Amino acid sequence: MKVLVTGASGFVGIPTTVVVTGAHFAFSERLRCRFGLTAVPAFFVSSEEVRCEMPQTASLLGAMPITVSNNGLDYSDAAAAPTFTTVELDSLTSTAP
């Protein structure tokens, strides 16, 4: 299962919904996204899209693969997975319009 991510970064402590696209997603109570090694429930949109809330865990700082499982056990290939990056809010130094 190959997956792509819309919204490739987020701040720890701020709820962030991550849109994951791919193929063969199943409507299941066991549908999960995994950020690094931390699994969270996924919301089924279609067989080609799921949405996941980024875990609010300070230990998840930096870049990590996002993988998806239809059964909560077997995840997409982490070596081929897109990367999601989390940063601390106080690391934001400037914004641009």
XYZ file of C-alpha atoms in Angstrom:
97
model
C 0.000 0.000 0.000
C 1.587 3.291 -1.115
C 0.499 6.404 0.775
C 0.896 10.163 0.267
C 0.351 12.867 2.898
C -1.242 16.306 2.621
C -0.002 18.493 5.450
C 3.514 17.212 6.065
C 4.170 19.042 9.331
C 2.495 20.134 12.541
C 3.105 21.668 15.958
C 3.092 19.567 19.121
C 0.124 20.623 21.241
C -1.981 21.913 18.331
C -4.499 19.466 16.851
C -3.533 18.706 13.253
C -5.547 16.605 10.831
C -3.418 14.750 8.319
C -4.966 13.671 5.017
C -3.505 10.414 3.743
C -4.174 9.305 0.178
C -3.407 5.966 -1.376
C -5.347 2.880 -2.390
C -7.126 -0.080 -0.812
C -8.090 1.613 2.462
C -10.894 -0.313 4.176
C -13.781 0.883 6.309
C -12.832 -0.819 9.557
C -12.858 -0.199 13.304
C -9.169 -1.190 13.199
C -8.134 1.378 10.558
C -5.040 3.151 11.930
C -2.373 5.682 11.045
C 0.997 5.320 12.665
C 3.270 8.305 13.248
C 6.647 6.688 13.779
C 5.672 3.969 16.266
C 2.607 5.732 17.713
C -0.687 4.453 16.280
C -3.904 6.503 16.231
C -7.394 5.743 14.904
C -7.997 6.774 11.294
C -11.214 8.204 9.845
C -12.258 6.457 6.633
C -13.206 8.858 3.827
C -12.923 6.500 0.854
C -10.876 3.547 -0.364
C -8.352 6.182 -1.496
C -8.373 8.578 1.487
C -8.195 8.475 5.284
C -7.719 11.258 7.834
C -5.773 11.037 11.061
C -5.207 13.341 14.009
C -1.539 13.864 14.796
C -0.793 12.425 18.261
C -0.318 15.127 20.892
C 2.854 13.639 22.338
C 5.953 15.726 22.998
C 8.118 12.669 22.421
C 7.139 12.797 18.742
C 9.412 15.686 17.771
C 11.133 15.646 14.410
C 10.608 13.689 11.213
C 8.859 10.311 11.210
C 7.194 8.046 8.663
C 3.399 7.863 8.436
C 2.064 4.399 7.722
C -1.499 3.047 7.485
C -3.107 -0.230 8.531
C -6.543 -1.584 7.668
C -6.423 -4.161 10.483
C -4.313 -2.477 13.196
C -1.521 -5.027 12.711
C -0.108 -4.889 9.187
C 1.119 -1.415 8.183
C 2.207 0.022 4.860
C 5.936 -0.063 4.140
C 7.737 2.408 6.445
C 10.761 2.525 4.128
C 8.562 3.915 1.330
C 6.329 6.022 3.615
C 5.992 9.801 3.434
C 7.568 11.772 6.263
C 5.670 13.914 8.755
C 7.571 16.455 10.853
C 6.526 17.802 14.242
C 8.026 20.879 15.871
C 7.478 22.692 19.140
C 5.366 25.832 18.817
C 8.004 27.987 20.509
C 10.436 27.065 17.686
C 8.402 29.227 15.289
C 10.417 32.398 14.721
C 8.584 34.184 11.906
C 5.679 33.969 9.502
C 5.112 35.325 6.046
C 1.819 36.224 4.345
